[in-house]
Structure formats: C-alpha cells, structure tokens
Short mmCIF file of C-alpha atoms and ligand atoms in Angstrom, two decimals:
data_model
loop_
_atom_site.label_atom_id
_atom_site.label_comp_id
_atom_site.label_asym_id
_atom_site.label_seq_id
_atom_site.Cartn_x
_atom_site.Cartn_y
_atom_site.Cartn_z
CA UNK H 1395 -58.93 1.70 -125.96
CA UNK H 1396 -60.80 3.91 -128.38
CA UNK H 1397 -60.25 7.49 -127.27
CA UNK H 1398 -63.29 8.57 -129.28
CA UNK H 1399 -65.68 7.12 -126.74
CA UNK H 1400 -66.48 9.84 -124.30
CA UNK H 1401 -65.82 7.77 -121.25
CA UNK H 1402 -63.32 5.15 -120.29
CA UNK H 1403 -64.15 1.52 -120.89
CA UNK H 1404 -65.82 -0.80 -118.47
CA UNK H 1405 -64.25 -0.87 -115.08
CA UNK H 1406 -66.46 -3.13 -113.03
CA UNK H 1407 -69.86 -4.78 -112.97
CA UNK H 1408 -72.42 -4.22 -110.29
CA UNK H 1409 -75.24 -6.47 -109.18
CA UNK H 1410 -78.79 -6.51 -110.51
CA UNK H 1411 -80.12 -4.91 -107.35
CA UNK H 1412 -78.13 -1.76 -108.18
CA UNK H 1413 -79.77 -1.49 -111.59
CA UNK H 1414 -83.02 -0.56 -109.96
CA UNK H 1415 -81.32 2.44 -108.40
CA UNK H 1416 -79.84 3.74 -111.63
CA UNK H 1417 -82.12 6.60 -112.38
CA UNK H 1418 -80.09 9.22 -114.22
CA UNK H 1419 -81.55 9.89 -117.64
CA UNK H 1420 -84.69 7.95 -116.83
CA UNK H 1421 -86.35 9.74 -113.94
CA UNK H 1422 -89.55 10.58 -115.78
CA UNK H 1423 -91.83 8.29 -113.76
CA UNK H 1424 -93.69 9.50 -110.74
CA UNK H 1425 -94.72 13.00 -111.78
CA UNK H 1426 -98.31 13.91 -111.02
CA UNK H 1427 -100.94 13.89 -113.76
CA UNK H 1428 -101.49 17.64 -113.38
CA UNK H 1429 -97.77 18.38 -113.64
CA UNK H 1430 -97.49 16.19 -116.73
CA UNK H 1431 -100.50 17.88 -118.28
CA UNK H 1432 -99.14 21.34 -117.60
CA UNK H 1433 -95.69 20.41 -118.88
CA UNK H 1434 -97.25 19.13 -122.12
CA UNK H 1435 -99.26 22.26 -122.90
CA UNK H 1436 -96.71 23.25 -125.61
CA UNK H 1437 -98.22 20.48 -127.77
CA UNK H 1438 -101.17 22.84 -128.27
CA UNK H 1439 -99.63 26.19 -127.45
CA UNK H 1440 -96.52 25.94 -129.64
CA UNK H 1441 -98.38 25.50 -132.98
CA UNK H 1442 -100.72 28.33 -131.95
CA UNK H 1443 -97.69 30.48 -131.13
CA UNK H 1444 -96.20 29.82 -134.56
CA UNK H 1445 -99.50 30.92 -136.15
CA UNK H 1446 -99.60 34.01 -133.94
CA UNK H 1447 -96.05 35.01 -134.79
CA UNK H 1448 -96.64 34.57 -138.50
CA UNK H 1449 -99.84 36.62 -138.37
CA UNK H 1450 -98.18 39.35 -136.31
CA UNK H 1451 -95.27 39.62 -138.72
CA UNK H 1452 -97.27 39.54 -141.92
CA UNK H 1453 -100.50 41.37 -141.06
CA UNK H 1454 -99.67 43.60 -138.08
CA UNK H 1455 -96.26 45.00 -139.01
CA UNK H 1456 -94.60 42.88 -136.32
CA UNK H 1457 -96.58 44.49 -133.50
CA UNK H 1458 -97.90 42.04 -130.91
CA UNK H 1459 -99.97 44.79 -129.29
CA UNK H 1460 -101.76 45.50 -132.58
CA UNK H 1461 -102.31 41.77 -133.03
CA UNK H 1462 -103.66 41.33 -129.48
CA UNK H 1463 -106.00 44.30 -129.95
CA UNK H 1464 -107.34 42.76 -133.16
CA UNK H 1465 -107.79 39.35 -131.49
CA UNK H 1466 -109.57 40.97 -128.55
CA UNK H 1467 -111.86 42.74 -131.00
CA UNK H 1468 -112.57 39.98 -133.52
CA UNK H 1469 -111.43 36.75 -131.88
CA UNK H 1470 -108.47 34.48 -132.54
CA UNK H 1471 -110.13 32.23 -135.12
CA UNK H 1472 -111.47 35.09 -137.23
CA UNK H 1473 -108.07 36.81 -137.32
CA UNK H 1474 -106.38 33.49 -138.06
CA UNK H 1475 -108.84 32.69 -140.84
CA UNK H 1476 -108.20 36.11 -142.40
CA UNK H 1477 -104.44 36.42 -141.96
CA UNK H 1478 -103.02 33.13 -140.65
CA UNK H 1479 -100.97 30.54 -142.56
CA UNK H 1480 -102.78 28.81 -145.43
CA UNK H 1481 -102.07 25.24 -146.34
CA UNK H 1482 -101.60 24.71 -150.08
CA UNK H 1483 -100.56 21.70 -152.12
CA UNK H 1484 -97.53 23.66 -153.23
CA UNK H 1485 -96.40 24.09 -149.61
CA UNK H 1486 -97.02 20.42 -148.82
CA UNK H 1487 -95.10 19.34 -151.93
CA UNK H 1488 -92.19 21.69 -151.13
CA UNK H 1489 -91.84 20.35 -147.57
CA UNK H 1490 -92.19 16.74 -148.78
CA UNK H 1491 -89.46 17.31 -151.42
CA UNK H 1492 -87.24 19.03 -148.89
CA UNK H 1493 -87.52 16.21 -146.32
CA UNK H 1494 -87.05 13.50 -148.97
CA UNK H 1495 -84.03 15.26 -150.49
CA UNK H 1496 -82.38 15.73 -147.10
CA UNK H 1497 -83.12 12.10 -146.21
CA UNK H 1498 -81.31 10.97 -149.38
CA UNK H 1499 -78.30 13.15 -148.56
CA UNK H 1500 -78.33 11.88 -144.98
CA UNK H 1501 -78.42 8.27 -146.15
CA UNK H 1502 -75.99 8.35 -149.03
CA UNK H 1503 -73.41 11.12 -148.62
CA UNK H 1504 -70.12 9.88 -147.17
CA UNK H 1505 -68.71 11.10 -143.88
CA UNK H 1506 -66.58 9.95 -140.95
CA UNK H 1507 -68.20 7.45 -138.60
CA UNK H 1508 -68.08 8.47 -134.94
CA UNK H 1509 -69.34 7.08 -131.66
CA UNK H 1510 -71.86 8.81 -129.40
CA UNK H 1511 -71.95 8.85 -125.60
CA UNK H 1512 -72.91 5.68 -123.73
CA UNK H 1513 -76.68 5.81 -123.22
CA UNK H 1514 -78.23 5.21 -119.78
CA UNK H 1515 -78.78 1.56 -120.84
CA UNK H 1516 -75.13 1.28 -121.90
CA UNK H 1517 -75.42 1.39 -125.72
CA UNK H 1518 -72.73 3.23 -127.68
CA UNK H 1519 -74.17 4.18 -131.06
CA UNK H 1520 -72.24 5.05 -134.20
CA UNK H 1521 -73.16 7.89 -136.55
CA UNK H 1522 -72.04 8.79 -140.06
CA UNK H 1523 -71.43 12.51 -139.97
CA UNK H 1524 -72.07 14.03 -143.38
CA UNK H 1525 -73.80 17.23 -142.29
CA UNK H 1526 -71.16 19.55 -143.66
CA UNK H 1527 -71.38 17.95 -147.12
CA UNK H 1528 -75.18 18.07 -147.02
CA UNK H 1529 -75.15 21.72 -146.00
CA UNK H 1530 -72.67 22.79 -148.68
CA UNK H 1531 -74.36 20.72 -151.39
CA UNK H 1532 -77.82 21.97 -150.43
CA UNK H 1533 -76.69 25.59 -150.69
CA UNK H 1534 -74.84 25.01 -153.97
CA UNK H 1535 -77.97 23.44 -155.45
CA UNK H 1536 -80.17 26.25 -154.12
CA UNK H 1537 -77.90 28.91 -155.62
CA UNK H 1538 -77.56 27.00 -158.90
CA UNK H 1539 -81.33 26.69 -159.24
CA UNK H 1540 -81.63 30.42 -158.56
CA UNK H 1541 -78.81 31.29 -160.96
CA UNK H 1542 -80.33 29.29 -163.80
CA UNK H 1543 -83.77 30.75 -163.12
CA UNK H 1544 -85.31 27.38 -162.27
CA UNK H 1545 -86.14 28.55 -158.76
CA UNK H 1546 -86.87 32.00 -157.40
CA UNK H 1547 -84.34 32.50 -154.57
CA UNK H 1548 -87.14 34.20 -152.67
CA UNK H 1549 -89.33 31.09 -153.05
CA UNK H 1550 -89.38 30.37 -149.31
CA UNK H 1551 -90.26 33.96 -148.42
CA UNK H 1552 -92.97 34.17 -151.08
CA UNK H 1553 -94.54 30.88 -149.97
CA UNK H 1554 -93.93 31.38 -146.28
CA UNK H 1555 -97.61 31.10 -145.35
CA UNK H 1556 -98.12 27.69 -146.90
CA UNK H 1557 -94.68 26.46 -145.79
CA UNK H 1558 -95.41 27.30 -142.15
CA UNK H 1559 -98.70 25.41 -142.34
CA UNK H 1560 -97.02 22.41 -143.98
CA UNK H 1561 -94.10 22.42 -141.51
CA UNK H 1562 -96.56 22.41 -138.61
CA UNK H 1563 -98.26 19.34 -140.01
CA UNK H 1564 -94.94 17.62 -140.82
CA UNK H 1565 -93.75 18.20 -137.25
CA UNK H 1566 -96.95 16.76 -135.82
CA UNK H 1567 -96.80 13.71 -138.11
CA UNK H 1568 -93.16 13.08 -137.16
CA UNK H 1569 -94.10 13.31 -133.47
CA UNK H 1570 -96.92 10.78 -133.94
CA UNK H 1571 -94.54 8.51 -135.87
CA UNK H 1572 -91.97 8.68 -133.07
CA UNK H 1573 -94.64 7.96 -130.44
CA UNK H 1574 -96.08 4.94 -132.28
CA UNK H 1575 -92.63 3.60 -133.14
CA UNK H 1576 -91.58 3.78 -129.50
CA UNK H 1577 -94.34 1.25 -128.68
CA UNK H 1578 -94.35 -0.91 -131.79
CA UNK H 1579 -90.69 -1.20 -132.87
CA UNK H 1580 -88.33 0.57 -130.47
CA UNK H 1581 -84.70 0.63 -131.52
CA UNK H 1582 -83.39 0.17 -127.96
CA UNK H 1583 -86.29 -0.82 -125.72
CA UNK H 1584 -84.11 -0.53 -122.60
CA UNK H 1585 -83.40 3.14 -123.35
CA UNK H 1586 -87.05 4.14 -123.45
CA UNK H 1587 -88.43 6.42 -120.78
CA UNK H 1588 -92.07 6.25 -119.65
CA UNK H 1589 -93.41 8.93 -117.37
CA UNK H 1590 -96.73 7.29 -116.63
CA UNK H 1591 -98.54 9.99 -118.63
CA UNK H 1592 -99.07 9.38 -122.35
CA UNK H 1593 -99.49 13.06 -123.14
CA UNK H 1594 -96.22 13.88 -121.41
CA UNK H 1595 -94.52 10.97 -123.21
CA UNK H 1596 -95.83 12.28 -126.53
CA UNK H 1597 -94.39 15.69 -125.68
CA UNK H 1598 -90.99 14.77 -124.19
CA UNK H 1599 -90.48 11.50 -126.06
CA UNK H 1600 -90.07 7.85 -125.17
CA UNK H 1601 -87.19 6.59 -127.30
CA UNK H 1602 -83.77 8.10 -126.79
CA UNK H 1603 -82.33 7.41 -130.24
CA UNK H 1604 -85.04 6.13 -132.61
CA UNK H 1605 -83.60 4.63 -135.76
CA UNK H 1606 -85.04 3.28 -138.99
CA UNK H 1607 -82.69 0.46 -139.90
CA UNK H 1608 -79.14 0.49 -138.59
CA UNK H 1609 -78.10 3.89 -139.97
CA UNK H 1610 -81.05 6.25 -140.22
CA UNK H 1611 -80.93 8.05 -136.88
CA UNK H 1612 -84.18 9.99 -136.82
CA UNK H 1613 -83.04 12.41 -134.13
CA UNK H 1614 -79.78 13.39 -135.77
CA UNK H 1615 -81.64 13.67 -139.07
CA UNK H 1616 -84.39 16.00 -137.90
CA UNK H 1617 -82.39 18.03 -135.36
CA UNK H 1618 -79.03 18.12 -136.99
CA UNK H 1619 -80.02 18.13 -140.63
CA UNK H 1620 -83.56 19.33 -141.36
CA UNK H 1621 -83.74 22.07 -138.73
CA UNK H 1622 -80.26 23.51 -138.92
CA UNK H 1623 -79.97 23.12 -142.70
CA UNK H 1624 -83.05 25.16 -143.53
CA UNK H 1625 -82.14 28.03 -141.18
CA UNK H 1626 -79.61 29.59 -143.54
CA UNK H 1627 -81.77 28.93 -146.59
CA UNK H 1628 -84.61 30.88 -144.99
CA UNK H 1629 -82.26 33.79 -144.23
CA UNK H 1630 -81.06 33.77 -147.83
CA UNK H 1631 -84.56 33.63 -149.16
CA UNK H 1632 -85.74 36.64 -147.12
CA UNK H 1633 -82.60 38.50 -148.20
CA UNK H 1634 -83.43 37.73 -151.83
CA UNK H 1635 -87.02 38.79 -151.18
CA UNK H 1636 -85.91 42.16 -149.81
CA UNK H 1637 -83.69 42.67 -152.83
CA UNK H 1638 -86.43 41.67 -155.28
CA UNK H 1639 -89.02 43.93 -153.66
CA UNK H 1640 -86.83 46.93 -152.77
CA UNK H 1641 -83.68 46.60 -154.89
CA UNK H 1642 -81.54 47.05 -151.78
CA UNK H 1643 -80.24 44.76 -149.09
CA UNK H 1644 -80.28 46.21 -145.63
CA UNK H 1645 -76.79 46.16 -144.00
CA UNK H 1646 -78.44 44.81 -140.83
CA UNK H 1647 -79.78 41.87 -142.83
CA UNK H 1648 -76.36 41.18 -144.33
CA UNK H 1649 -74.66 41.23 -140.90
CA UNK H 1650 -77.41 39.11 -139.38
CA UNK H 1651 -77.07 36.56 -142.17
CA UNK H 1652 -73.29 36.46 -141.67
CA UNK H 1653 -73.69 35.77 -137.92
CA UNK H 1654 -76.30 33.10 -138.52
CA UNK H 1655 -74.22 31.50 -141.28
CA UNK H 1656 -71.32 31.39 -138.85
CA UNK H 1657 -73.46 29.67 -136.21
CA UNK H 1658 -74.85 27.10 -138.62
CA UNK H 1659 -71.55 26.47 -140.44
CA UNK H 1660 -69.91 26.01 -137.05
CA UNK H 1661 -72.55 23.46 -136.14
CA UNK H 1662 -71.91 21.37 -139.24
CA UNK H 1663 -68.14 21.77 -139.20
CA UNK H 1664 -68.16 20.44 -135.61
CA UNK H 1665 -70.88 17.87 -136.04
CA UNK H 1666 -69.00 15.27 -133.99
CA UNK H 1667 -69.29 17.57 -130.97
CA UNK H 1668 -73.08 17.54 -131.38
CA UNK H 1669 -73.12 13.83 -130.46
CA UNK H 1670 -72.18 14.67 -126.88
CA UNK H 1671 -74.73 17.44 -126.42
CA UNK H 1672 -77.96 17.13 -124.46
CA UNK H 1673 -80.07 16.99 -127.64
CA UNK H 1674 -78.45 13.79 -128.84
CA UNK H 1675 -77.12 12.21 -125.67
CA UNK H 1676 -79.88 12.85 -123.16
CA UNK H 1677 -83.18 14.21 -124.48
CA UNK H 1678 -85.73 11.66 -125.57
CA UNK H 1679 -87.34 12.06 -128.94
CA UNK H 1680 -90.90 13.38 -128.94
CA UNK H 1681 -92.87 16.44 -129.97
CA UNK H 1682 -90.41 18.75 -128.16
CA UNK H 1683 -87.53 17.85 -130.47
CA UNK H 1684 -89.49 16.69 -133.48
CA UNK H 1685 -91.97 19.53 -133.94
CA UNK H 1686 -89.27 21.84 -132.66
CA UNK H 1687 -86.97 20.99 -135.54
CA UNK H 1688 -89.63 20.73 -138.23
CA UNK H 1689 -91.40 23.94 -137.32
CA UNK H 1690 -90.20 25.91 -134.30
CA UNK H 1691 -86.58 26.30 -135.34
CA UNK H 1692 -87.31 27.33 -138.95
CA UNK H 1693 -90.03 29.76 -137.99
CA UNK H 1694 -88.65 31.27 -134.77
CA UNK H 1695 -84.89 31.35 -135.23
CA UNK H 1696 -85.32 33.24 -138.46
CA UNK H 1697 -87.74 35.92 -137.22
CA UNK H 1698 -85.15 38.69 -137.48
CA UNK H 1699 -84.51 37.92 -141.15
CA UNK H 1700 -88.24 37.59 -141.79
CA UNK H 1701 -88.88 40.95 -140.15
CA UNK H 1702 -86.18 42.76 -142.12
CA UNK H 1703 -87.09 40.97 -145.33
CA UNK H 1704 -90.82 41.65 -145.07
CA UNK H 1705 -90.87 45.09 -143.56
CA UNK H 1706 -88.68 48.10 -143.85
CA UNK H 1707 -84.97 48.69 -143.89
CA UNK H 1708 -83.72 49.56 -140.45
CA UNK H 1709 -82.24 53.04 -140.09
CA UNK H 1710 -79.91 51.97 -137.36
CA UNK H 1711 -76.54 53.71 -137.14
CA UNK H 1712 -73.35 52.23 -138.55
CA UNK H 1713 -71.75 52.51 -135.12
CA UNK H 1714 -74.55 50.46 -133.54
CA UNK H 1715 -74.29 47.81 -136.25
CA UNK H 1716 -70.50 47.63 -135.94
CA UNK H 1717 -70.59 47.40 -132.14
CA UNK H 1718 -73.29 44.72 -132.04
CA UNK H 1719 -71.69 42.72 -134.83
CA UNK H 1720 -68.29 42.82 -133.11
CA UNK H 1721 -69.80 41.75 -129.80
CA UNK H 1722 -71.59 38.93 -131.65
CA UNK H 1723 -68.30 37.75 -133.15
CA UNK H 1724 -66.61 37.87 -129.74
CA UNK H 1725 -69.46 35.84 -128.23
CA UNK H 1726 -69.11 33.34 -131.03
CA UNK H 1727 -65.38 32.95 -130.29
CA UNK H 1728 -66.12 32.17 -126.62
CA UNK H 1729 -68.97 29.82 -127.60
CA UNK H 1730 -66.71 27.88 -129.96
CA UNK H 1731 -63.77 27.89 -127.59
CA UNK H 1732 -65.84 26.60 -124.63
CA UNK H 1733 -67.51 23.89 -126.69
CA UNK H 1734 -64.27 22.71 -128.23
CA UNK H 1735 -62.45 22.71 -124.88
CA UNK H 1736 -65.03 20.28 -123.52
CA UNK H 1737 -64.98 18.22 -126.70
CA UNK H 1738 -61.16 17.95 -126.73
CA UNK H 1739 -61.08 17.19 -123.04
CA UNK H 1740 -63.51 14.31 -123.49
CA UNK H 1741 -61.68 13.03 -126.58
CA UNK H 1742 -58.09 13.20 -125.42
CA UNK H 1743 -58.44 13.15 -121.64
CA UNK H 1744 -55.35 14.29 -119.78
CA UNK H 1745 -53.48 14.78 -123.03
CA UNK H 1746 -55.78 17.66 -124.00
CA UNK H 1747 -54.30 21.13 -123.80
CA UNK H 1748 -56.58 23.87 -122.50
CA UNK H 1749 -55.24 27.40 -123.02
CA UNK H 1750 -51.79 25.85 -123.55
CA UNK H 1751 -51.81 23.89 -120.28
CA UNK H 1752 -52.71 20.25 -119.58
CA UNK H 1753 -56.43 19.95 -118.86
CA UNK H 1754 -57.50 19.64 -115.22
CA UNK H 1755 -60.29 17.22 -114.36
CA UNK H 1756 -62.41 15.69 -111.69
CA UNK H 1757 -62.79 11.99 -112.41
CA UNK H 1758 -66.43 11.03 -111.86
CA UNK H 1759 -67.90 7.56 -112.13
CA UNK H 1760 -71.39 6.47 -112.98
CA UNK H 1761 -73.30 3.29 -113.70
CA UNK H 1762 -75.37 2.42 -116.74
CA UNK H 1763 -78.46 0.25 -116.48
CA UNK H 1764 -76.60 -2.80 -117.80
CA UNK H 1765 -74.68 -2.68 -114.53
CA UNK H 1766 -71.46 -1.35 -115.99
CA UNK H 1767 -69.45 1.14 -114.01
CA UNK H 1768 -67.84 3.82 -116.18
CA UNK H 1769 -65.76 6.92 -115.79
CA UNK H 1770 -66.23 10.46 -117.08
CA UNK H 1771 -63.95 13.44 -116.87
CA UNK H 1772 -65.35 16.75 -115.67
CA UNK H 1773 -63.15 19.54 -116.95
CA UNK H 1774 -62.33 22.17 -114.33
CA UNK H 1775 -59.96 24.37 -116.30
CA UNK H 1776 -60.40 26.85 -119.14
CA UNK H 1777 -63.96 28.11 -119.63
CA UNK H 1778 -65.27 25.16 -117.59
CA UNK H 1779 -63.35 26.43 -114.58
CA UNK H 1780 -64.72 29.97 -115.10
CA UNK H 1781 -68.38 28.92 -114.98
CA UNK H 1782 -70.29 25.67 -115.36
CA UNK H 1783 -72.05 26.77 -118.56
CA UNK H 1784 -69.80 29.35 -120.23
CA UNK H 1785 -70.96 27.98 -123.60
CA UNK H 1786 -74.56 28.95 -122.69
CA UNK H 1787 -73.48 32.42 -121.56
CA UNK H 1788 -71.74 33.04 -124.87
CA UNK H 1789 -74.65 31.60 -126.85
CA UNK H 1790 -77.02 33.94 -125.01
CA UNK H 1791 -74.92 37.01 -125.78
CA UNK H 1792 -74.75 35.84 -129.39
CA UNK H 1793 -78.54 35.49 -129.57
CA UNK H 1794 -79.11 38.99 -128.13
CA UNK H 1795 -76.67 40.39 -130.70
CA UNK H 1796 -78.57 38.70 -133.54
CA UNK H 1797 -81.76 40.41 -132.37
CA UNK H 1798 -80.12 43.76 -131.62
CA UNK H 1799 -78.88 43.99 -135.22
CA UNK H 1800 -82.46 44.49 -136.38
CA UNK H 1801 -82.63 47.76 -134.45
CA UNK H 1802 -86.22 47.43 -133.28
CA UNK H 1803 -87.80 47.37 -129.84
CA UNK H 1804 -90.70 45.24 -131.05
CA UNK H 1805 -90.98 42.13 -128.90
CA UNK H 1806 -91.37 39.85 -131.90
CA UNK H 1807 -87.86 40.72 -133.07
CA UNK H 1808 -86.47 39.61 -129.69
CA UNK H 1809 -88.34 36.30 -129.63
CA UNK H 1810 -85.21 34.28 -130.39
CA UNK H 1811 -83.21 35.83 -127.53
CA UNK H 1812 -86.13 35.45 -125.11
CA UNK H 1813 -86.51 31.83 -126.15
CA UNK H 1814 -82.77 31.18 -125.74
CA UNK H 1815 -82.87 32.69 -122.24
CA UNK H 1816 -85.74 30.42 -121.24
CA UNK H 1817 -84.38 27.25 -122.81
CA UNK H 1818 -80.80 27.67 -121.59
CA UNK H 1819 -81.76 28.54 -118.00
CA UNK H 1820 -84.22 25.63 -117.94
CA UNK H 1821 -81.68 23.30 -119.56
CA UNK H 1822 -79.00 24.32 -117.10
CA UNK H 1823 -81.25 23.48 -114.14
CA UNK H 1824 -82.52 20.19 -115.47
CA UNK H 1825 -79.07 19.10 -116.71
CA UNK H 1826 -77.52 19.86 -113.34
CA UNK H 1827 -80.22 17.76 -111.65
CA UNK H 1828 -79.42 14.87 -114.01
CA UNK H 1829 -75.67 15.27 -113.51
CA UNK H 1830 -76.18 15.24 -109.74
CA UNK H 1831 -78.05 11.92 -110.10
CA UNK H 1832 -75.40 10.60 -112.46
CA UNK H 1833 -72.18 11.56 -110.68
CA UNK H 1834 -73.33 12.12 -107.09
CA UNK H 1835 -70.54 13.48 -104.84
CA UNK H 1836 -68.25 14.21 -107.76
CA UNK H 1837 -70.79 16.56 -109.28
CA UNK H 1838 -71.14 18.28 -105.91
CA UNK H 1839 -67.35 18.61 -105.81
CA UNK H 1840 -67.37 20.19 -109.28
CA UNK H 1841 -70.05 22.66 -108.16
CA UNK H 1842 -67.92 23.58 -105.15
CA UNK H 1843 -64.85 24.17 -107.32
CA UNK H 1844 -66.81 26.05 -109.98
CA UNK H 1845 -69.61 27.72 -108.01
CA UNK H 1846 -71.12 29.86 -110.77
CA UNK H 1847 -73.51 28.67 -113.44
CA UNK H 1848 -73.38 31.38 -116.12
CA UNK H 1849 -71.34 34.39 -115.01
CA UNK H 1850 -69.12 34.52 -111.90
CA UNK H 1851 -70.61 36.84 -109.31
CA UNK H 1852 -73.99 36.99 -111.05
CA UNK H 1853 -75.50 33.45 -111.20
P1 LIG I 2792 -73.44 21.16 -123.25
O1 LIG I 2792 -72.79 21.08 -124.57
O2 LIG I 2792 -72.87 22.07 -122.24
O3 LIG I 2792 -73.47 19.69 -122.70
C1 LIG I 2792 -73.85 19.40 -121.40
C2 LIG I 2792 -73.19 18.08 -121.03
O4 LIG I 2792 -71.78 18.26 -120.96
C3 LIG I 2792 -73.59 17.61 -119.67
O5 LIG I 2792 -74.83 16.93 -119.72
C4 LIG I 2792 -72.44 16.68 -119.33
O6 LIG I 2792 -72.63 15.47 -120.07
C5 LIG I 2792 -71.24 17.40 -119.95
N1 LIG I 2792 -70.54 18.26 -119.01
C6 LIG I 2792 -71.04 19.14 -118.13
N2 LIG I 2792 -70.06 19.77 -117.46
C7 LIG I 2792 -68.91 19.26 -117.93
C8 LIG I 2792 -67.54 19.50 -117.64
N3 LIG I 2792 -67.14 20.38 -116.71
N4 LIG I 2792 -66.61 18.80 -118.31
C9 LIG I 2792 -66.96 17.91 -119.26
N5 LIG I 2792 -68.25 17.64 -119.59
C10 LIG I 2792 -69.20 18.31 -118.92
O7 LIG I 2792 -74.97 21.54 -123.33
P2 LIG I 2792 -76.04 21.42 -124.50
O8 LIG I 2792 -76.01 20.09 -125.10
O9 LIG I 2792 -77.33 21.90 -123.95
O10 LIG I 2792 -75.61 22.54 -125.53
C11 LIG I 2792 -74.66 22.39 -126.56
C12 LIG I 2792 -74.48 23.74 -127.22
O11 LIG I 2792 -75.64 24.03 -127.98
C13 LIG I 2792 -74.28 24.88 -126.24
O12 LIG I 2792 -73.25 25.72 -126.69
C14 LIG I 2792 -75.59 25.60 -126.25
O13 LIG I 2792 -75.40 26.98 -126.04
C15 LIG I 2792 -76.12 25.29 -127.64
N6 LIG I 2792 -77.58 25.24 -127.65
C16 LIG I 2792 -78.20 25.94 -128.63
C17 LIG I 2792 -79.55 25.91 -128.71
C18 LIG I 2792 -80.24 26.64 -129.80
O14 LIG I 2792 -81.42 26.41 -129.95
N7 LIG I 2792 -79.58 27.53 -130.55
C19 LIG I 2792 -80.40 25.16 -127.77
C20 LIG I 2792 -79.63 24.45 -126.78
C21 LIG I 2792 -78.28 24.50 -126.74
P3 LIG I 2792 -72.23 14.01 -119.51
O15 LIG I 2792 -73.50 13.39 -119.05
O16 LIG I 2792 -71.66 13.35 -120.71
O17 LIG I 2792 -71.23 14.20 -118.41
#
C-alpha cells in the first residue's frame, strides 16, 4: 500500500443507491436564487475593492475616510478616473510575460511526483511539485536582472497602477476560461459541482481540478505558483522603491519582508502538504480562487509593503518591532508545527510521532461517489488535540503581527488581518459542515474530544 495516499485503500464497495446519498464535497445544489446571487456579489465587489484600495493607498495617503469623503463629494467613477489603476500595454505585456514564464517553469522544471487526496468522485491525482525550484529560480533571475541593470528592481512598484489593472483582467479571463472549460471539456466530469445558479457556479467554480493535458493542473498553477510566487517579488519591489526614493529602508519593511518570505518559502518547501489543504482538495475552481490568485492575493496580501514603500518610514519603537516580530516568529513555529503534524499523521498513520509520542487517531470512514468505502485518520493529539484548527489560530496571529509591524492604525494597513479573520472563520464553519457530512458520527466524536475550534475556552 502506498503510504503517500492520504487514506487507506479500498475497503468495500457499496451499492448504486448509496451513491445518490453521497453529498460531501458536492452539496452546492438546492440553494435559493437570492442566496446564490448574494453569495456571488464578490464577482463585482472584489474588483471594485481592489480599485478602491489602490486609490486609497496612492492618492489618499492610505486613509479610507479621506477616500470615502472624496467619493461622497465627487462620485466613485470620477475619483476612479482621476486616481484609479490605468491599463497600459506595458502592464498587459508584463503580466502576460509573467504568466507565460511561470507556466514554462511549472511545465518543465523537475520535481517529485506526489498524490493528492481522493476526490469526492474517487480520483487520486498526481502532481509534479517543482514550486521550490520555480520560486528560487524566479528570485535569482529577478535579482540578476536588477544587478545587471536590465530591470529596475522597483519595476513592480513603479508600474503598480497598470499591473493592478492587468491582473484584474487576467483574473477575470482565467475565471471565464475555467467556467467555459467546465462545460466544454471537463477533466473529471464526475467531480464537477453545479449549484443550479450559473452566477454562483462562475463564482465558486464547477470543476474541482481542471487540467490542460495530463500534467498542467490549472489550480495548483494559479494558486500555488502565480499567486504565492509574486507575493515576495512585490515585497522586494516596494522595498527597492523605498530605497530608490528615500535612500533608506525602513526596519519595519525589512522585518515584514522577512516574515512574509518565511511564510512563502515555507509554502514552497512544504508544497506536498498543500495537496491536502482545502484549496486543492475541496474547493472548486472558479472566480473565487482564480481571480483571487491573479489579483486579490498580489494586491491585498502585500498592502503593508505597499504602504511602507509608498508612504513614509514608520517611527515605531524598536521595542515594538522586536516584540511583534518575535510574536510573529512564534506564531509561525506553531503554524508550521500544526500543519506538519497533520501532514505526517496522514502520511505515516500510526507510525507518526507527535511531540515524541505515537500519534492518536479516530478512524473515520467515508464513501466516494464511485461507491468505494475509504478510511481517514483524524488526529487527536498534538495541536489537533488542543483545538480543531490550531493552524488557523497561529496563521491569524501571524497575520496580525505582519500588520502590526507597520505601526499604523489606518484600516487599510490591517486589511490582510481582517481578511484572514473573515476567511478562516468562514472556512472553519464550512469545512466543519463538510466534514460532518463526510465522516458523520466520527466527526461528532472528534468534536466531543476536541471541543474548541480556535482557542480552548474562547471559541
Ligand atoms: P487545513 O490544512 O486545516 O485542512 C483542513 C482539512 O484537514 C479538513 O478538510 C480535513 O480534510 C483535514 N482534517 C481536519 N481535521 C483533521 C484532523 N484532526 N486530523 C487530520 N486531518 C484533519 O485547512 P486549510 O486547507 O484551509 O488551510 C491550510 C493552511 O493554509 C492553514 O494553515 C491555513 O491557516 C492556511 N491558509 C492560509 C490562507 C491565506 O490566504 N494566507 C487562506 C486559507 C488557509 P479531509 O477531508 O482530508 O479529512
């Protein structure tokens, strides 16, 4: 048996009549039109929010209240026409080159081949994991181009307006592509999810793992490569921009960049773990993931670096910086430890050691739509016995530290932490609903043994 599959192999086959009852991971149908419409409002609101944030940062010194006052006075479209992102051919060409270059790395760089989780329909996909090579090579090339003078290291910061406009369009085009592909040439038709509302399907996605050919996994490419890869480049570019414009680099910006490098490097160094996360294993691929990775992640996760790079040096005390940075590092250690405990537990089962002791599990079974009964192990020791989402708790603390380093009370600076709070609380609730459908009584037993979601005694 291959221990790299997250679950044990087939144990029994159930009849066709049971297939109709297998709903986990595919419960989209049946929501009302109004609920679907409301849930899909980010298709319009999210691009507008990216424009608003850009305008606030660049034209209103990062003050939402000043921006809102100007919009109330002159109207959204007038303010956007004056100060909003401007699409240029240079921006379009830069994004096109970036996507094409990353696609080539994704296709041709070597890397270990690993299996993902069984999908609701029972497929077990393989992935070539070359993210760490792509990330290192991309940064070496970026630095080399800067070193030789062929590229201004502050290129991204200087062309931010046109890049944001181009990334918005690229994200929309990728979402349309994913939507059309889901109807015309789905990779695994039996893993598609239809809600009954086209707008909701466009937003949340239809295909689980769209692929072009056998190897080009569009979701891993856009989420795992495009989005995460550009994060650190944007930080570097705004750091270079601050240096070029002020001949100093703010200590807060250096510490922020270190924390974000750690987060991104961790992601690529542990890329195999990413295959068992909700992004890859459970969320369908639509605007939410696609536009999110083309545009939302690059523009929102980097706001702190943008703010420091574009505005003024923070005059925050050394003690504050040291305390927040240390807390950030501690949160990172818990984040990594919780994620790797779960990963090791799923890989090595009862042979996994958690805090030096054999892992403790609840064995839960579930059925995929092909009628196969499988087993999963729910870890109940280590961080997963402390709370059901200790990795989220640590990630949240980490995100607040990243924002606190900036040393500003402006809401825009805290956007990333606010977003992480919303997404992780929402994710926790919807994942627990899915896990209840998937594992039934065994999930309830896990919740009894580990009653707290984020922090014992709090929630
Ligand atoms: P998890 O990595 O926690 O994965 C959740 C899955 O783990 C569940 O669906 C279930 O999958 C399995 N699981 C749940 N409980 C147990 C248990 N006790 N033992 C073993 N397996 C269990 O969540 P995410 O995929 O959302 O997040 C991955 C990481 O990414 C987190 O650290 C999170 O903080 C971070 N993240 C970062 C974001 C960002 O934008 N920066 C956004 C979202 C997440 P199964 O069905 O296989 O049982």
